[in-house]
Amino acid sequence: MTRPLCLVINPSARNGRVLRDLPAIAGALTAAGATFRLCQSSSLEHAMALATQAAADEEAVVAVGGDGLTGALAGAVARTGAGGVLGLIPAGRGNDTARMLGIPANPAAAARNLLVGHPRPVDLIGVRAADGAECIVAGSVYMGVPSEGGEIANASRLTRGPTGYLIAGARALLGWQHATFTVRVDGRAAAGTTTTGSAAGELPGFCVVVANSAYLAAGRKAAPAADITDGLLDVIMVRQAHPLAFARVMLKASNGTHVQLSQVSTDRGVSISLSANRAMPAAADGETLTCAAPLAAGTALHIRALPGAIQVIAPQPSPEGAAA
């Protein structure tokens, strides 16, 4: 990658610990002779504005933060049109998009990847509530226990990473109020098969996850078959049962074997409509969606795949899974 780099930093990532990584990141880039600048953002909106201007100036935009920043900057760069490039230096709690692309977790190694990696086309997700404006996110959209647990995790400053998400999920499960989801999946459900109006129907359940990436909540393999480059979205639905049954789903999601449970069903398509019979937050990339905070009862969330919407600098070859 020979473009100049604009590193957009979320200074509050990992409770501000990301700032301790900046000398190592800058040192790695300087040693390699890279042209770069550092831009601290004051909010996601400010970060998107910085990314939009950088992309217009033909800089590669680099997200230095977590999945929320990654999704926001991916959307900003994608909206600038063809030719925009995104790089990632994972510095948040989850880092699931970086994990999916095999980007190193070590900040200096991730910085070096920006120079030796290659841009590859990656799908994104478009999401809107009812007839509202569409926003663009990267990894997954979800409602139910994960979205309510995400709000608990984001409000906590005590435990971070996978353990923090598990604790927050358990707290959300303890306070869970029964919900029925209505799910409609349209488009190509499997290779060589086209469906029109394929409806999953009503589902009394704990959650629905619409995934572009396999990973959710700091490395849990929520959608093990998801491919970030296939132009499709994987739908994971967990039906209502005893709370202990959902706890089992959460534990098995660490390696993706939860999809083998009878309580879990899956689907795949290019567009999904999702609603619930009670108000609840819908979230994406670790952040509650501003258009669904909460999503009103009966209001449809429209979710669609955006194939090859952005180029992301990734290792070559780019293995699916975490990198050391």
Coordinates of N, CA and C in Angstrom, one line a residue, residues 90-286:
P90 N -6.7 -2.9 15.2 CA -7.7 -3.3 16.2 C -7.2 -2.8 17.6
A91 N -8.1 -2.0 18.2 CA -7.8 -1.4 19.5 C -9.0 -1.3 20.4
G92 N -10.0 -2.1 20.2 CA -11.2 -2.1 21.0 C -11.4 -3.3 21.8
R93 N -12.7 -3.5 22.3 CA -13.0 -4.6 23.1 C -13.2 -5.9 22.3
G94 N -13.8 -5.8 21.1 CA -14.2 -6.9 20.3 C -13.2 -7.2 19.2
N95 N -13.0 -6.2 18.3 CA -12.2 -6.4 17.2 C -12.6 -7.5 16.2
D96 N -13.9 -7.7 16.1 CA -14.3 -8.9 15.4 C -14.1 -8.8 13.8
T97 N -14.3 -7.6 13.3 CA -14.0 -7.5 11.9 C -12.6 -7.7 11.5
A98 N -11.7 -7.2 12.3 CA -10.2 -7.4 12.1 C -9.9 -8.9 12.3
R99 N -10.5 -9.5 13.2 CA -10.3 -11.0 13.5 C -10.8 -11.8 12.2
M100 N -11.9 -11.4 11.6 CA -12.4 -12.1 10.5 C -11.5 -12.0 9.3
L101 N -10.8 -10.8 9.2 CA -9.9 -10.6 8.1 C -8.4 -11.0 8.3
G102 N -8.2 -11.6 9.5 CA -6.8 -12.1 9.8 C -5.8 -11.0 10.1
I103 N -6.3 -9.8 10.5 CA -5.4 -8.7 10.8 C -4.8 -8.9 12.2
P104 N -3.5 -8.7 12.3 CA -2.8 -9.0 13.6 C -3.4 -8.1 14.8
A105 N -3.5 -8.7 15.9 CA -4.0 -8.1 17.1 C -3.0 -7.1 17.7
N106 N -1.7 -7.4 17.5 CA -0.6 -6.5 18.0 C -0.6 -5.2 17.2
P107 N -0.6 -4.0 17.9 CA -0.8 -2.8 17.2 C 0.3 -2.5 16.2
A108 N 1.6 -2.8 16.6 CA 2.7 -2.5 15.6 C 2.6 -3.5 14.4
A109 N 2.3 -4.7 14.7 CA 2.1 -5.7 13.5 C 1.0 -5.3 12.6
A110 N -0.1 -4.8 13.2 CA -1.2 -4.3 12.4 C -0.8 -3.1 11.6
A111 N 0.0 -2.2 12.2 CA 0.5 -1.1 11.4 C 1.3 -1.5 10.2
R112 N 2.2 -2.5 10.4 CA 3.1 -2.9 9.4 C 2.2 -3.6 8.3
N113 N 1.1 -4.2 8.6 CA 0.2 -4.8 7.6 C -0.3 -3.8 6.7
L114 N -0.5 -2.6 7.2 CA -1.0 -1.5 6.3 C -0.1 -1.3 5.1
L115 N 1.2 -1.6 5.2 CA 2.2 -1.4 4.2 C 2.4 -2.6 3.3
V116 N 2.3 -3.8 3.9 CA 2.6 -5.0 3.2 C 1.4 -5.7 2.7
G117 N 0.2 -5.4 3.3 CA -1.0 -6.1 3.0 C -1.5 -5.5 1.6
H118 N -2.6 -6.1 1.2 CA -3.2 -5.7 -0.1 C -4.7 -5.5 0.1
P119 N -5.2 -4.4 -0.6 CA -6.7 -4.2 -0.5 C -7.5 -5.3 -1.1
R120 N -8.5 -5.7 -0.4 CA -9.4 -6.8 -1.0 C -10.8 -6.3 -0.8
P121 N -11.7 -6.7 -1.8 CA -13.1 -6.3 -1.7 C -13.8 -7.0 -0.5
V122 N -14.5 -6.2 0.3 CA -15.2 -6.8 1.4 C -16.7 -6.3 1.4
D123 N -17.6 -7.1 1.7 CA -19.0 -6.7 1.8 C -19.3 -5.9 3.0
L124 N -20.3 -5.1 3.0 CA -20.8 -4.3 4.1 C -22.3 -4.6 4.2
I125 N -22.9 -4.0 5.2 CA -24.4 -4.2 5.5 C -25.1 -2.8 5.4
G126 N -26.2 -2.7 4.7 CA -27.0 -1.5 4.8 C -28.2 -1.8 5.7
V127 N -28.5 -0.9 6.6 CA -29.6 -1.1 7.5 C -30.4 0.2 7.7
R128 N -31.7 0.1 7.8 CA -32.6 1.2 8.0 C -33.8 0.8 8.8
A129 N -34.4 1.7 9.5 CA -35.6 1.4 10.3 C -36.8 2.0 9.5
A130 N -37.8 1.1 9.2 CA -39.0 1.6 8.4 C -38.5 2.3 7.1
D131 N -39.0 3.5 6.9 CA -38.6 4.3 5.7 C -37.5 5.3 6.0
G132 N -36.8 5.1 7.1 CA -35.7 6.0 7.4 C -34.5 5.9 6.6
A133 N -33.5 6.8 6.8 CA -32.3 6.8 6.1 C -31.5 5.5 6.4
E134 N -30.8 5.0 5.4 CA -29.9 3.8 5.6 C -28.6 4.2 6.1
C135 N -28.1 3.4 7.1 CA -26.7 3.5 7.5 C -26.0 2.3 7.1
I136 N -24.7 2.4 7.1 CA -23.8 1.2 6.7 C -23.0 0.8 7.9
V137 N -23.0 -0.6 8.1 CA -22.2 -1.2 9.1 C -21.4 -2.3 8.5
A138 N -20.5 -2.9 9.4 CA -19.6 -3.9 8.8 C -19.9 -5.3 9.2
G139 N -20.0 -5.7 10.5 CA -19.9 -7.1 10.9 C -21.3 -7.8 11.0
S140 N -22.2 -7.2 11.8 CA -23.5 -7.9 12.0 C -24.5 -6.9 12.6
V141 N -25.7 -7.3 12.4 CA -26.9 -6.5 13.0 C -27.6 -7.5 13.9
Y142 N -28.1 -7.1 15.1 CA -28.7 -8.1 16.0 C -29.7 -7.4 16.9
M143 N -30.7 -8.3 17.3 CA -31.7 -7.8 18.3 C -31.9 -8.9 19.3
G144 N -32.2 -8.5 20.5 CA -32.5 -9.5 21.5 C -31.5 -9.5 22.7
V145 N -31.2 -10.6 23.2 CA -30.3 -10.6 24.4 C -28.9 -10.0 24.0
P146 N -28.3 -10.3 22.8 CA -27.1 -9.6 22.5 C -27.1 -8.1 22.4
S147 N -28.2 -7.5 21.9 CA -28.3 -6.1 21.8 C -28.5 -5.5 23.2
E148 N -29.3 -6.1 24.0 CA -29.5 -5.6 25.4 C -28.3 -5.8 26.2
G149 N -27.6 -6.9 26.0 CA -26.3 -7.1 26.7 C -25.3 -6.2 26.3
G150 N -25.3 -5.8 25.0 CA -24.3 -4.8 24.5 C -24.4 -3.5 25.2
E151 N -25.7 -3.1 25.4 CA -25.9 -1.8 26.1 C -25.3 -1.9 27.6
I152 N -25.5 -3.0 28.2 CA -24.9 -3.2 29.5 C -23.4 -3.2 29.5
A153 N -22.8 -3.9 28.5 CA -21.4 -3.9 28.4 C -20.8 -2.5 28.1
N154 N -21.5 -1.8 27.2 CA -21.0 -0.4 26.9 C -21.1 0.5 28.1
A155 N -22.0 0.3 29.0 CA -22.1 1.1 30.2 C -21.2 0.8 31.3
S156 N -20.5 -0.4 31.2 CA -19.6 -0.9 32.2 C -18.2 -0.5 31.9
R157 N -17.5 -0.1 32.9 CA -16.0 0.2 32.8 C -15.2 -0.8 33.6
L158 N -15.8 -1.9 34.0 CA -15.1 -2.8 34.9 C -14.4 -3.9 34.1
T159 N -15.2 -4.8 33.4 CA -14.7 -5.9 32.7 C -14.9 -5.8 31.3
R160 N -13.8 -6.0 30.5 CA -13.8 -5.8 29.0 C -13.5 -7.1 28.3
G161 N -13.6 -7.1 27.0 CA -13.2 -8.2 26.2 C -14.3 -9.3 26.3
P162 N -13.9 -10.6 26.0 CA -14.8 -11.7 26.0 C -15.5 -11.9 27.3
T163 N -14.8 -11.8 28.4 CA -15.4 -12.0 29.7 C -16.5 -10.9 30.0
G164 N -16.2 -9.7 29.6 CA -17.1 -8.6 29.8 C -18.4 -8.9 29.1
Y165 N -18.3 -9.3 27.8 CA -19.5 -9.6 27.0 C -20.3 -10.8 27.6
L166 N -19.6 -11.8 28.1 CA -20.3 -12.9 28.7 C -21.1 -12.5 30.0
I167 N -20.5 -11.6 30.8 CA -21.1 -11.2 32.0 C -22.3 -10.3 31.6
A168 N -22.1 -9.4 30.6 CA -23.2 -8.5 30.2 C -24.4 -9.3 29.6
G169 N -24.0 -10.4 28.8 CA -25.0 -11.3 28.3 C -25.8 -12.0 29.3
A170 N -25.1 -12.4 30.4 CA -25.8 -13.1 31.5 C -26.8 -12.2 32.2
R171 N -26.3 -10.9 32.4 CA -27.2 -10.0 33.0 C -28.4 -9.7 32.2
A172 N -28.2 -9.6 30.9 CA -29.4 -9.3 30.0 C -30.3 -10.5 30.0
L173 N -29.8 -11.7 30.0 CA -30.6 -12.9 30.0 C -31.5 -13.0 31.3
L174 N -30.9 -12.6 32.4 CA -31.6 -12.6 33.7 C -32.8 -11.7 33.7
G175 N -32.6 -10.5 33.0 CA -33.7 -9.6 32.9 C -34.6 -9.7 31.6
W176 N -34.4 -10.7 30.9 CA -35.1 -10.9 29.6 C -36.6 -10.9 29.7
Q177 N -37.2 -10.1 28.9 CA -38.7 -10.2 28.8 C -39.1 -10.9 27.5
H178 N -40.0 -11.8 27.5 CA -40.4 -12.6 26.3 C -40.6 -11.7 25.1
A179 N -40.2 -12.1 24.0 CA -40.4 -11.4 22.7 C -40.6 -12.4 21.6
T180 N -41.4 -11.9 20.6 CA -41.6 -12.7 19.4 C -41.0 -11.8 18.2
F181 N -40.1 -12.4 17.4 CA -39.5 -11.8 16.3 C -40.2 -12.2 15.0
T182 N -40.4 -11.3 14.1 CA -40.8 -11.6 12.8 C -39.7 -11.4 11.8
V183 N -39.3 -12.5 11.1 CA -38.1 -12.5 10.2 C -38.5 -12.9 8.8
R184 N -38.1 -12.1 7.9 CA -38.3 -12.4 6.5 C -36.9 -12.4 5.8
V185 N -36.6 -13.4 5.1 CA -35.3 -13.6 4.4 C -35.6 -13.7 2.9
D186 N -35.0 -12.8 2.1 CA -35.2 -12.8 0.6 C -33.8 -13.0 -0.1
G187 N -33.8 -13.6 -1.2 CA -32.6 -13.6 -2.1 C -32.1 -15.0 -2.2
R188 N -30.8 -15.1 -2.5 CA -30.2 -16.4 -2.8 C -29.9 -17.1 -1.4
A189 N -30.6 -18.1 -1.1 CA -30.4 -18.8 0.2 C -29.3 -19.8 0.2
A190 N -28.9 -20.3 -1.0 CA -27.8 -21.2 -1.0 C -27.2 -21.2 -2.4
A191 N -26.0 -21.7 -2.6 CA -25.4 -21.6 -3.9 C -26.2 -22.3 -5.0
G192 N -26.5 -21.5 -6.0 CA -27.3 -22.0 -7.1 C -28.8 -22.0 -6.9
T193 N -29.2 -21.5 -5.8 CA -30.7 -21.5 -5.5 C -31.1 -20.1 -5.3
T194 N -32.2 -19.7 -5.9 CA -32.8 -18.4 -5.7 C -34.2 -18.6 -5.1
T195 N -34.4 -17.8 -4.1 CA -35.7 -17.8 -3.5 C -36.3 -16.4 -3.5
T196 N -37.6 -16.3 -3.6 CA -38.3 -15.0 -3.6 C -39.3 -15.0 -2.5
G197 N -39.1 -14.1 -1.6 CA -40.0 -14.0 -0.4 C -39.9 -15.2 0.5
S198 N -38.7 -15.7 0.7 CA -38.5 -16.8 1.7 C -38.7 -16.2 3.1
A199 N -39.8 -16.7 3.8 CA -40.1 -16.1 5.1 C -39.8 -17.1 6.2
A200 N -39.0 -16.6 7.2 CA -38.8 -17.5 8.3 C -40.0 -17.4 9.3
G201 N -40.8 -16.3 9.1 CA -42.0 -16.2 9.9 C -41.8 -15.7 11.3
E202 N -42.7 -16.0 12.2 CA -42.7 -15.5 13.6 C -41.9 -16.5 14.4
L203 N -41.1 -15.9 15.3 CA -40.2 -16.7 16.1 C -40.2 -16.2 17.6
P204 N -40.9 -16.9 18.5 CA -40.7 -16.6 19.9 C -39.3 -16.9 20.3
G205 N -38.5 -15.9 20.6 CA -37.1 -16.3 20.8 C -36.3 -15.3 21.6
F206 N -35.0 -15.7 21.8 CA -34.1 -14.9 22.5 C -33.3 -13.8 21.7
C207 N -33.1 -14.2 20.4 CA -32.4 -13.2 19.6 C -32.4 -13.6 18.1
V208 N -32.1 -12.6 17.3 CA -31.8 -12.8 15.8 C -30.6 -12.1 15.5
V209 N -29.6 -12.7 14.8 CA -28.4 -12.1 14.4 C -28.3 -12.2 12.9
V210 N -28.1 -11.1 12.2 CA -27.9 -11.0 10.8 C -26.4 -10.7 10.5
A211 N -25.7 -11.7 10.0 CA -24.2 -11.6 10.1 C -23.6 -11.5 8.7
N212 N -22.6 -10.6 8.6 CA -21.7 -10.5 7.5 C -20.4 -11.2 7.8
S213 N -20.0 -11.1 9.1 CA -18.8 -11.7 9.6 C -19.2 -12.8 10.6
A214 N -18.3 -13.8 10.7 CA -18.6 -14.9 11.6 C -18.6 -14.6 13.0
Y215 N -17.9 -13.5 13.4 CA -17.6 -13.2 14.8 C -18.5 -12.1 15.4
L216 N -18.8 -12.3 16.7 CA -19.6 -11.3 17.4 C -19.1 -11.3 18.9
A217 N -19.2 -10.2 19.6 CA -18.9 -10.1 21.0 C -17.5 -10.7 21.4
A218 N -16.5 -10.1 20.7 CA -15.1 -10.4 21.1 C -14.7 -11.8 20.8
G219 N -15.1 -12.3 19.6 CA -14.5 -13.6 19.2 C -15.5 -14.8 19.3
R220 N -16.7 -14.6 19.7 CA -17.7 -15.7 19.7 C -18.1 -15.9 18.3
K221 N -18.1 -17.2 17.8 CA -18.3 -17.5 16.4 C -19.8 -17.7 16.2
A222 N -20.5 -16.5 16.3 CA -22.0 -16.5 16.2 C -22.5 -17.1 14.9
A223 N -21.9 -16.8 13.8 CA -22.3 -17.2 12.5 C -21.2 -17.9 11.8
P224 N -20.9 -19.2 12.2 CA -19.7 -19.8 11.7 C -19.5 -20.0 10.2
A225 N -20.7 -20.0 9.5 CA -20.6 -20.2 8.0 C -20.5 -18.8 7.3
A226 N -20.5 -17.7 8.0 CA -20.6 -16.4 7.3 C -19.3 -16.2 6.6
D227 N -19.4 -15.5 5.4 CA -18.3 -15.2 4.6 C -18.4 -13.7 4.2
I228 N -17.4 -12.9 4.6 CA -17.4 -11.5 4.4 C -17.3 -11.0 3.0
T229 N -17.2 -12.0 2.0 CA -17.0 -11.7 0.6 C -18.0 -12.4 -0.3
D230 N -19.0 -13.0 0.2 CA -19.9 -13.8 -0.6 C -21.2 -13.1 -1.1
G231 N -21.4 -11.8 -0.6 CA -22.6 -11.1 -1.0 C -23.8 -11.5 -0.4
L232 N -23.7 -12.4 0.7 CA -24.9 -12.9 1.4 C -24.8 -12.6 2.9
L233 N -25.9 -12.6 3.6 CA -26.0 -12.4 5.0 C -26.5 -13.7 5.6
D234 N -25.8 -14.1 6.7 CA -26.3 -15.3 7.4 C -27.2 -14.9 8.6
V235 N -28.3 -15.6 8.7 CA -29.3 -15.3 9.8 C -29.3 -16.4 10.8
I236 N -29.0 -16.1 12.1 CA -29.0 -17.0 13.2 C -30.1 -16.7 14.1
M237 N -31.0 -17.6 14.4 CA -32.2 -17.4 15.2 C -32.2 -18.4 16.3
V238 N -32.4 -17.8 17.5 CA -32.4 -18.7 18.7 C -33.8 -18.6 19.3
R239 N -34.5 -19.7 19.4 CA -35.9 -19.8 19.8 C -35.9 -19.7 21.4
Q240 N -37.1 -19.3 21.8 CA -37.3 -19.2 23.3 C -37.3 -20.6 23.9
A241 N -36.7 -20.6 25.1 CA -36.6 -21.9 25.9 C -36.3 -21.4 27.3
H242 N -35.9 -22.4 28.1 CA -35.5 -22.0 29.5 C -34.2 -21.2 29.4
P243 N -34.0 -20.2 30.2 CA -32.8 -19.4 30.2 C -31.5 -20.2 30.2
L244 N -31.5 -21.3 30.9 CA -30.3 -22.1 30.9 C -30.0 -22.6 29.5
A245 N -31.0 -22.8 28.7 CA -30.7 -23.3 27.3 C -30.0 -22.2 26.5
F246 N -30.4 -20.9 26.7 CA -29.7 -19.9 26.0 C -28.3 -19.7 26.5
A247 N -28.1 -19.9 27.8 CA -26.7 -19.9 28.4 C -25.8 -21.0 27.7
R248 N -26.4 -22.1 27.4 CA -25.7 -23.1 26.7 C -25.4 -22.7 25.3
V249 N -26.3 -22.0 24.6 CA -26.0 -21.4 23.3 C -24.8 -20.5 23.4
M250 N -24.8 -19.6 24.4 CA -23.7 -18.6 24.5 C -22.4 -19.3 24.7
L251 N -22.4 -20.4 25.4 CA -21.1 -21.1 25.7 C -20.6 -21.8 24.4
K252 N -21.5 -22.4 23.7 CA -21.2 -23.2 22.5 C -20.8 -22.2 21.3
A253 N -21.3 -21.0 21.4 CA -20.9 -20.0 20.4 C -19.5 -19.7 20.4
S254 N -18.7 -20.1 21.4 CA -17.3 -19.8 21.4 C -16.6 -20.5 20.2
N255 N -17.1 -21.6 19.8 CA -16.5 -22.3 18.6 C -17.5 -22.6 17.5
G256 N -18.7 -22.0 17.6 CA -19.6 -22.1 16.5 C -20.5 -23.3 16.5
T257 N -20.4 -24.2 17.5 CA -21.1 -25.4 17.5 C -22.6 -25.2 18.0
H258 N -22.9 -24.0 18.4 CA -24.3 -23.8 18.9 C -25.3 -24.0 17.7
V259 N -24.9 -23.8 16.5 CA -25.8 -23.9 15.4 C -26.3 -25.4 15.2
Q260 N -25.7 -26.3 15.9 CA -26.1 -27.7 15.9 C -27.2 -28.0 16.8
L261 N -27.5 -27.1 17.7 CA -28.6 -27.3 18.7 C -30.0 -27.1 18.0
S262 N -30.9 -27.9 18.5 CA -32.3 -27.8 17.9 C -32.9 -26.4 18.2
Q263 N -32.5 -25.7 19.2 CA -33.0 -24.4 19.5 C -32.6 -23.3 18.5
V264 N -31.6 -23.6 17.8 CA -31.0 -22.6 16.8 C -31.3 -23.0 15.4
S265 N -31.8 -22.0 14.6 CA -32.0 -22.2 13.2 C -31.3 -21.2 12.4
T266 N -31.0 -21.5 11.2 CA -30.2 -20.6 10.3 C -30.8 -20.4 9.0
D267 N -30.5 -19.3 8.3 CA -30.9 -19.1 7.0 C -29.9 -18.2 6.3
R268 N -30.0 -17.9 5.1 CA -29.1 -17.0 4.4 C -29.8 -16.3 3.2
G269 N -29.4 -15.1 3.0 CA -30.1 -14.3 1.9 C -29.4 -13.0 1.7
V270 N -29.9 -12.2 0.7 CA -29.4 -10.9 0.4 C -30.0 -9.8 1.1
S271 N -31.3 -10.0 1.6 CA -32.0 -9.0 2.3 C -32.9 -9.6 3.4
I272 N -33.0 -8.9 4.5 CA -33.7 -9.5 5.6 C -34.6 -8.3 6.2
S273 N -35.8 -8.7 6.6 CA -36.6 -7.8 7.3 C -36.8 -8.4 8.7
L274 N -36.7 -7.5 9.8 CA -36.7 -8.0 11.1 C -37.5 -7.1 12.0
S275 N -38.4 -7.6 12.8 CA -39.1 -6.8 13.8 C -39.4 -7.6 15.0
A276 N -39.9 -6.9 16.1 CA -40.2 -7.6 17.3 C -41.5 -7.1 17.8
N277 N -42.2 -7.9 18.7 CA -43.5 -7.4 19.2 C -43.4 -6.5 20.4
R278 N -42.2 -6.2 20.8 CA -42.0 -5.2 21.9 C -40.8 -4.4 21.5
A279 N -40.8 -3.2 22.1 CA -39.6 -2.3 21.8 C -38.4 -2.9 22.4
M280 N -37.3 -2.8 21.7 CA -36.0 -3.2 22.2 C -34.9 -2.6 21.3
P281 N -33.7 -2.4 21.8 CA -32.6 -1.9 20.9 C -32.2 -2.9 19.9
A282 N -31.8 -2.3 18.7 CA -31.1 -3.1 17.7 C -29.7 -2.6 17.6
A283 N -28.8 -3.4 17.4 CA -27.4 -3.0 17.5 C -26.6 -3.5 16.3
A284 N -25.4 -2.9 16.0 CA -24.5 -3.4 15.0 C -23.1 -3.1 15.4
D285 N -22.2 -4.0 15.2 CA -20.8 -3.7 15.5 C -20.5 -3.2 16.9
G286 N -21.2 -3.7 17.8 CA -21.0 -3.4 19.2 C -21.7 -2.1 19.7

